[in-house]
Amino acid sequence: MRVLITGAAGFIGSHIAETLETAGHDISGVDLRNGSDIRDAGVLDRSLEGVDVVVHQAAKVGIGVDVADMPGYVAVNAYGTAVLLAAMARCRVARLVLASSMVVYGEGAYDCAAHGRVRPGPRVVTDLSTGFFEPRCPYCAAGLTPAEIGEDAPTDPRSAYATTKLAQEHLAANWARETGGTAVALRYHNVYGPRMPRDTPYSGVAAIFRSALEAGRSPTVFEDGGQRRDFVHVRDVARANAVALDAGVPGALTVYNIASGEPHTVGELAAALATECGGPEPVITGEYRLGDVRHIVASPDRAAGELGFRARIGFADGMRELATAPFG
């Protein structure tokens, strides 16, 4: 296939490009680092000529620092995607693979001993400030047990970034319905690996911990370190994009969790990296940030059943590589 990758020079996009080229696809890219903007209709019209499928990775990432970040997220993620989809319609490109994110869910799935599967609201200061970090049941206020979240769970975006990622999904669904095109959204969980961005306010927690250890500092872990996440290696994410190229249903958007299926706590991540880097042990601070979610653990079953995708790189091997991998 002829594949156009937006954000092709970025952390995930560059790995996707390598994977697709190895598989024999004809690859081209659009990326701000190379002077190409997905909001430039002229650039897109030229870039989309003869293309079979677009793999859309270009985005402003991270949860943001404050409300002043909102216009930037909307301009790049929402408006940029709208410009791209309009260009795809003009150029009759009928396939899209979209980089979405687990942040569209908000909190993950939880079970209450008395009320079964429930959807908790945001955690409150009175709990967080006294060191009670678990969400409470909205009916009886008891602590909850985290469970796997599937793609059909209600969405609850809790940051400007999350809101715009969900907006990308809605726009892709609109495009698919109106053009008969096929759209697949891959909801990435916590992606890590070589060429991660270093030391920005938007860096992932794995990069932040690795940077601290490289500087001889202890990784600082918020709350009690018990936050559960699914850390998935970037090469597995690239392979998921490869198998998604010919997936989906014409006229609709299909979504998939892209995750390892083996959740770990943030404290475990910090400890594993400290061990592999030979650095100081993590420090659990008890600090918290309002709006952070406690647990978000993915069900990988739909991707396994429909795409045939399962992650291959285990947590221990991934942490060993990340300890010395180059930053982007």
Short mmCIF file of C-alpha atoms in Angstrom, two decimals:
data_model
loop_
_atom_site.label_atom_id
_atom_site.label_comp_id
_atom_site.label_asym_id
_atom_site.label_seq_id
_atom_site.Cartn_x
_atom_site.Cartn_y
_atom_site.Cartn_z
CA MET A 1 0.00 0.00 0.00
CA ARG A 2 0.94 3.64 -0.38
CA VAL A 3 0.75 5.02 3.15
CA LEU A 4 0.91 8.65 4.28
CA ILE A 5 1.97 9.01 7.93
CA THR A 6 1.27 12.30 9.65
CA GLY A 7 3.68 13.00 12.47
CA ALA A 8 6.10 10.66 10.72
CA ALA A 9 9.19 12.11 12.42
CA GLY A 10 7.76 11.84 15.95
CA PHE A 11 8.26 9.22 18.65
CA ILE A 12 5.55 6.79 17.56
CA GLY A 13 5.34 7.88 13.93
CA SER A 14 9.01 7.14 13.26
CA HIS A 15 8.61 3.59 14.58
CA ILE A 16 5.50 3.08 12.45
CA ALA A 17 7.41 4.26 9.38
CA GLU A 18 10.19 1.75 10.03
CA THR A 19 7.73 -1.09 10.59
CA LEU A 20 5.71 -0.36 7.45
CA GLU A 21 8.80 0.07 5.28
CA THR A 22 10.11 -3.29 6.50
CA ALA A 23 6.76 -4.82 5.55
CA GLY A 24 7.16 -3.49 2.00
CA HIS A 25 4.74 -0.56 2.04
CA ASP A 26 5.46 2.66 0.13
CA ILE A 27 5.77 5.32 2.85
CA SER A 28 5.59 9.11 2.77
CA GLY A 29 5.28 11.54 5.65
CA VAL A 30 3.96 14.91 6.77
CA ASP A 31 5.54 16.39 9.90
CA LEU A 32 6.09 19.83 11.38
CA ARG A 33 9.72 18.91 12.01
CA ASN A 34 10.14 18.67 8.26
CA GLY A 35 8.26 21.89 7.58
CA SER A 36 4.94 20.26 6.62
CA ASP A 37 1.77 21.20 8.48
CA ILE A 38 -1.38 19.06 8.41
CA ARG A 39 -3.40 22.28 8.62
CA ASP A 40 -2.07 23.35 5.20
CA ALA A 41 -4.60 22.14 2.62
CA GLY A 42 -2.15 22.64 -0.25
CA VAL A 43 0.47 20.46 1.42
CA LEU A 44 -2.13 17.77 2.06
CA ASP A 45 -3.51 17.76 -1.47
CA ARG A 46 -0.01 17.18 -2.83
CA SER A 47 0.87 14.61 -0.18
CA LEU A 48 -2.32 12.58 -0.62
CA GLU A 49 -1.92 12.00 -4.36
CA GLY A 50 -2.01 8.26 -5.01
CA VAL A 51 -2.24 7.37 -1.29
CA ASP A 52 -4.24 4.31 -0.20
CA VAL A 53 -4.36 4.89 3.56
CA VAL A 54 -3.49 7.66 6.02
CA VAL A 55 -1.96 6.78 9.40
CA HIS A 56 -2.69 9.90 11.45
CA GLN A 57 -0.22 10.35 14.33
CA ALA A 58 0.34 14.12 14.29
CA ALA A 59 -0.88 15.66 17.54
CA LYS A 60 -0.08 17.95 20.42
CA VAL A 61 0.40 15.44 23.23
CA GLY A 62 0.37 15.37 27.04
CA ILE A 63 -2.35 16.37 29.49
CA GLY A 64 -1.46 20.07 29.39
CA VAL A 65 -0.15 22.44 32.04
CA ASP A 66 -3.09 24.82 32.43
CA VAL A 67 -6.11 26.28 30.67
CA ALA A 68 -3.85 28.38 28.45
CA ASP A 69 -2.95 25.15 26.60
CA MET A 70 -6.51 24.66 25.33
CA PRO A 71 -6.24 26.65 22.07
CA GLY A 72 -3.10 24.78 21.06
CA TYR A 73 -4.70 21.37 21.57
CA VAL A 74 -7.80 22.35 19.63
CA ALA A 75 -5.80 23.96 16.81
CA VAL A 76 -3.59 20.94 16.20
CA ASN A 77 -5.65 17.94 17.26
CA ALA A 78 -9.22 18.91 16.39
CA TYR A 79 -8.85 21.50 13.63
CA GLY A 80 -5.82 19.77 12.12
CA THR A 81 -7.72 16.49 11.91
CA ALA A 82 -10.70 18.23 10.30
CA VAL A 83 -8.44 19.75 7.62
CA LEU A 84 -6.87 16.35 6.98
CA LEU A 85 -10.21 14.58 6.66
CA ALA A 86 -11.55 17.23 4.28
CA ALA A 87 -8.44 16.77 2.13
CA MET A 88 -8.86 12.98 2.19
CA ALA A 89 -12.43 13.41 0.92
CA ARG A 90 -11.25 15.70 -1.89
CA CYS A 91 -8.47 13.31 -2.87
CA ARG A 92 -10.67 10.20 -2.52
CA VAL A 93 -8.48 8.50 0.07
CA ALA A 94 -10.82 6.02 1.71
CA ARG A 95 -8.83 4.55 4.64
CA LEU A 96 -7.74 6.10 7.94
CA VAL A 97 -5.86 4.70 10.93
CA LEU A 98 -6.10 7.22 13.77
CA ALA A 99 -3.90 7.47 16.86
CA SER A 100 -6.34 7.84 19.75
CA SER A 101 -5.66 7.42 23.45
CA MET A 102 -6.86 5.72 26.61
CA VAL A 103 -7.33 9.22 28.10
CA VAL A 104 -10.75 9.39 26.42
CA TYR A 105 -12.06 7.04 29.14
CA GLY A 106 -11.18 9.23 32.11
CA GLU A 107 -11.11 6.84 35.05
CA GLY A 108 -10.95 3.15 34.25
CA ALA A 109 -13.51 0.48 35.10
CA TYR A 110 -14.28 -0.35 38.75
CA ASP A 111 -16.31 -2.84 40.73
CA CYS A 112 -18.03 -2.24 44.07
CA ALA A 113 -18.58 -5.20 46.38
CA ALA A 114 -22.17 -4.08 46.94
CA HIS A 115 -23.14 -2.45 43.63
CA GLY A 116 -21.14 -4.26 40.94
CA ARG A 117 -19.64 -2.32 38.00
CA VAL A 118 -19.81 1.41 38.73
CA ARG A 119 -18.50 4.64 37.22
CA PRO A 120 -16.85 6.84 39.89
CA GLY A 121 -16.63 10.59 39.64
CA PRO A 122 -13.41 12.59 40.10
CA ARG A 123 -11.61 12.01 43.38
CA VAL A 124 -12.02 14.74 45.98
CA VAL A 125 -9.47 16.83 47.88
CA THR A 126 -10.64 15.61 51.30
CA ASP A 127 -9.67 12.05 50.34
CA LEU A 128 -6.48 12.85 48.47
CA SER A 129 -5.10 15.16 51.16
CA THR A 130 -5.47 12.44 53.80
CA GLY A 131 -3.81 9.76 51.65
CA PHE A 132 -6.93 7.92 50.50
CA PHE A 133 -6.30 7.66 46.77
CA GLU A 134 -8.83 5.07 45.61
CA PRO A 135 -12.03 6.25 43.91
CA ARG A 136 -15.22 5.70 45.90
CA CYS A 137 -18.44 4.06 44.87
CA PRO A 138 -20.91 6.77 43.81
CA TYR A 139 -23.70 4.93 45.69
CA CYS A 140 -22.17 3.83 49.00
CA ALA A 141 -18.78 5.65 49.10
CA ALA A 142 -16.88 2.38 49.61
CA GLY A 143 -13.48 1.84 48.02
CA LEU A 144 -13.50 0.12 44.63
CA THR A 145 -11.61 -2.67 42.88
CA PRO A 146 -10.11 -1.75 39.47
CA ALA A 147 -11.18 -3.82 36.46
CA GLU A 148 -10.34 -3.95 32.76
CA ILE A 149 -11.99 -1.33 30.59
CA GLY A 150 -13.35 -2.24 27.17
CA GLU A 151 -13.87 -0.11 24.10
CA ASP A 152 -17.62 0.20 24.67
CA ALA A 153 -17.19 1.89 28.06
CA PRO A 154 -18.54 5.45 28.32
CA THR A 155 -16.00 8.16 27.57
CA ASP A 156 -15.18 10.85 30.12
CA PRO A 157 -12.28 13.06 28.93
CA ARG A 158 -10.76 15.08 31.79
CA SER A 159 -8.20 17.31 30.07
CA ALA A 160 -7.97 19.45 26.95
CA TYR A 161 -5.80 16.77 25.36
CA ALA A 162 -8.31 14.03 26.16
CA THR A 163 -11.19 16.14 24.85
CA THR A 164 -9.44 16.74 21.54
CA LYS A 165 -8.50 13.06 21.15
CA LEU A 166 -12.16 12.16 21.53
CA ALA A 167 -13.02 14.95 19.08
CA GLN A 168 -10.67 13.30 16.57
CA GLU A 169 -12.62 10.06 16.92
CA HIS A 170 -15.94 11.84 16.39
CA LEU A 171 -14.62 13.68 13.34
CA ALA A 172 -13.27 10.42 11.89
CA ALA A 173 -16.67 8.79 12.42
CA ASN A 174 -18.36 11.74 10.66
CA TRP A 175 -15.94 11.44 7.74
CA ALA A 176 -16.49 7.68 7.45
CA ARG A 177 -20.29 8.00 7.44
CA GLU A 178 -20.34 10.82 4.92
CA THR A 179 -17.76 9.39 2.49
CA GLY A 180 -18.13 5.63 2.97
CA GLY A 181 -14.53 5.53 4.11
CA THR A 182 -13.08 3.11 6.65
CA ALA A 183 -11.73 4.50 9.92
CA VAL A 184 -9.91 2.64 12.70
CA ALA A 185 -8.99 4.41 15.95
CA LEU A 186 -6.26 2.84 18.07
CA ARG A 187 -6.56 3.88 21.71
CA TYR A 188 -2.96 3.73 22.84
CA HIS A 189 -2.29 3.10 26.49
CA ASN A 190 0.99 4.26 28.11
CA VAL A 191 3.49 4.02 25.25
CA TYR A 192 7.22 3.86 26.05
CA GLY A 193 10.45 2.92 24.32
CA PRO A 194 13.37 4.29 22.31
CA ARG A 195 13.06 7.90 21.11
CA MET A 196 10.60 8.95 23.81
CA PRO A 197 10.57 12.76 24.23
CA ARG A 198 12.76 13.94 27.10
CA ASP A 199 12.02 16.37 29.93
CA THR A 200 9.05 18.37 28.73
CA PRO A 201 5.91 19.22 30.73
CA TYR A 202 4.13 16.73 28.47
CA SER A 203 6.58 13.80 28.77
CA GLY A 204 5.26 10.40 29.81
CA VAL A 205 6.06 9.18 33.31
CA ALA A 206 8.56 6.60 32.01
CA ALA A 207 10.61 9.34 30.35
CA ILE A 208 10.46 11.53 33.46
CA PHE A 209 11.71 8.69 35.68
CA ARG A 210 14.45 7.74 33.24
CA SER A 211 15.66 11.36 33.03
CA ALA A 212 15.85 11.64 36.81
CA LEU A 213 17.86 8.43 37.07
CA GLU A 214 20.20 9.53 34.30
CA ALA A 215 20.90 12.67 36.34
CA GLY A 216 21.54 10.62 39.50
CA ARG A 217 18.25 11.57 41.15
CA SER A 218 15.59 9.34 42.62
CA PRO A 219 12.40 9.07 40.59
CA THR A 220 9.63 10.85 42.52
CA VAL A 221 6.36 8.94 42.53
CA PHE A 222 3.08 10.72 43.30
CA GLU A 223 0.37 9.36 45.58
CA ASP A 224 1.40 5.98 47.01
CA GLY A 225 2.73 4.59 43.75
CA GLY A 226 -0.20 2.19 43.47
CA GLN A 227 -1.72 3.77 40.34
CA ARG A 228 -2.22 0.99 37.79
CA ARG A 229 -1.45 1.55 34.12
CA ASP A 230 -0.82 -0.55 31.04
CA PHE A 231 2.65 0.19 29.64
CA VAL A 232 2.93 -0.86 26.00
CA HIS A 233 6.15 -0.81 23.97
CA VAL A 234 6.34 1.51 20.97
CA ARG A 235 7.33 -1.30 18.60
CA ASP A 236 4.17 -3.18 19.58
CA VAL A 237 2.18 0.00 18.89
CA ALA A 238 3.83 0.27 15.47
CA ARG A 239 2.89 -3.33 14.70
CA ALA A 240 -0.71 -2.61 15.73
CA ASN A 241 -0.82 0.17 13.16
CA ALA A 242 0.49 -2.21 10.51
CA VAL A 243 -2.25 -4.78 11.11
CA ALA A 244 -4.90 -2.03 11.22
CA LEU A 245 -4.14 -0.86 7.67
CA ASP A 246 -6.77 -3.14 6.14
CA ALA A 247 -9.09 -3.48 9.14
CA GLY A 248 -12.40 -1.82 9.86
CA VAL A 249 -15.80 -1.49 8.19
CA PRO A 250 -16.69 0.93 5.36
CA GLY A 251 -18.80 3.84 6.54
CA ALA A 252 -17.92 3.46 10.21
CA LEU A 253 -15.31 4.03 12.91
CA THR A 254 -13.97 0.99 14.78
CA VAL A 255 -11.96 1.48 17.98
CA TYR A 256 -9.39 -0.77 19.63
CA ASN A 257 -7.43 -0.66 22.86
CA ILE A 258 -3.73 -1.04 22.10
CA ALA A 259 -2.15 -2.28 25.30
CA SER A 260 0.14 -4.93 26.71
CA GLY A 261 -2.60 -6.70 28.64
CA GLU A 262 -0.24 -6.84 31.67
CA PRO A 263 -0.85 -3.83 33.94
CA HIS A 264 1.76 -2.55 36.39
CA THR A 265 1.75 0.19 38.98
CA VAL A 266 3.61 3.47 38.55
CA GLY A 267 5.66 2.46 41.59
CA GLU A 268 6.66 -0.78 39.88
CA LEU A 269 7.69 1.17 36.79
CA ALA A 270 9.91 3.48 38.85
CA ALA A 271 11.47 0.59 40.76
CA ALA A 272 12.16 -1.43 37.60
CA LEU A 273 13.83 1.51 35.88
CA ALA A 274 15.89 2.30 39.00
CA THR A 275 17.13 -1.28 39.06
CA GLU A 276 18.00 -1.37 35.37
CA CYS A 277 19.72 2.05 35.52
CA GLY A 278 21.60 1.22 38.71
CA GLY A 279 20.25 4.44 40.18
CA PRO A 280 18.77 5.51 43.50
CA GLU A 281 15.50 3.98 44.65
CA PRO A 282 12.24 5.82 43.98
CA VAL A 283 10.79 8.22 46.53
CA ILE A 284 7.06 7.97 47.19
CA THR A 285 5.92 11.54 47.82
CA GLY A 286 2.22 11.29 48.62
CA GLU A 287 1.68 14.35 46.42
CA TYR A 288 -1.25 14.38 44.02
CA ARG A 289 -2.65 16.32 41.11
CA LEU A 290 -6.35 17.04 40.88
CA GLY A 291 -7.74 15.50 37.72
CA ASP A 292 -5.27 12.59 37.58
CA VAL A 293 -6.99 9.24 37.25
CA ARG A 294 -6.15 6.44 39.66
CA HIS A 295 -6.32 3.28 37.56
CA ILE A 296 -6.77 2.72 33.84
CA VAL A 297 -6.30 -0.88 32.74
CA ALA A 298 -7.25 -1.99 29.23
CA SER A 299 -8.97 -5.09 27.94
CA PRO A 300 -6.92 -6.21 24.91
CA ASP A 301 -9.52 -8.76 23.82
CA ARG A 302 -11.11 -6.92 20.89
CA ALA A 303 -7.75 -6.16 19.27
CA ALA A 304 -6.72 -9.79 19.76
CA GLY A 305 -9.95 -11.18 18.33
CA GLU A 306 -10.48 -8.82 15.40
CA LEU A 307 -6.98 -7.62 14.49
CA GLY A 308 -5.00 -10.63 15.67
CA PHE A 309 -2.87 -8.20 17.67
CA ARG A 310 -1.22 -9.09 20.95
CA ALA A 311 1.74 -7.26 22.42
CA ARG A 312 4.99 -9.23 22.29
CA ILE A 313 7.46 -7.16 24.32
CA GLY A 314 7.19 -7.89 28.04
CA PHE A 315 7.57 -5.35 30.82
CA ALA A 316 10.94 -6.62 32.09
CA ASP A 317 12.53 -6.67 28.63
CA GLY A 318 11.07 -3.26 27.84
CA MET A 319 12.42 -1.70 31.02
CA ARG A 320 15.86 -3.21 30.37
CA GLU A 321 15.93 -1.61 26.92
CA LEU A 322 14.51 1.72 28.11
CA ALA A 323 17.28 2.11 30.69
CA THR A 324 19.78 2.86 27.90
CA ALA A 325 17.56 3.71 24.92
CA PRO A 326 18.11 7.09 23.20
CA PHE A 327 15.62 9.89 23.77
CA GLY A 328 13.96 11.59 20.83
#
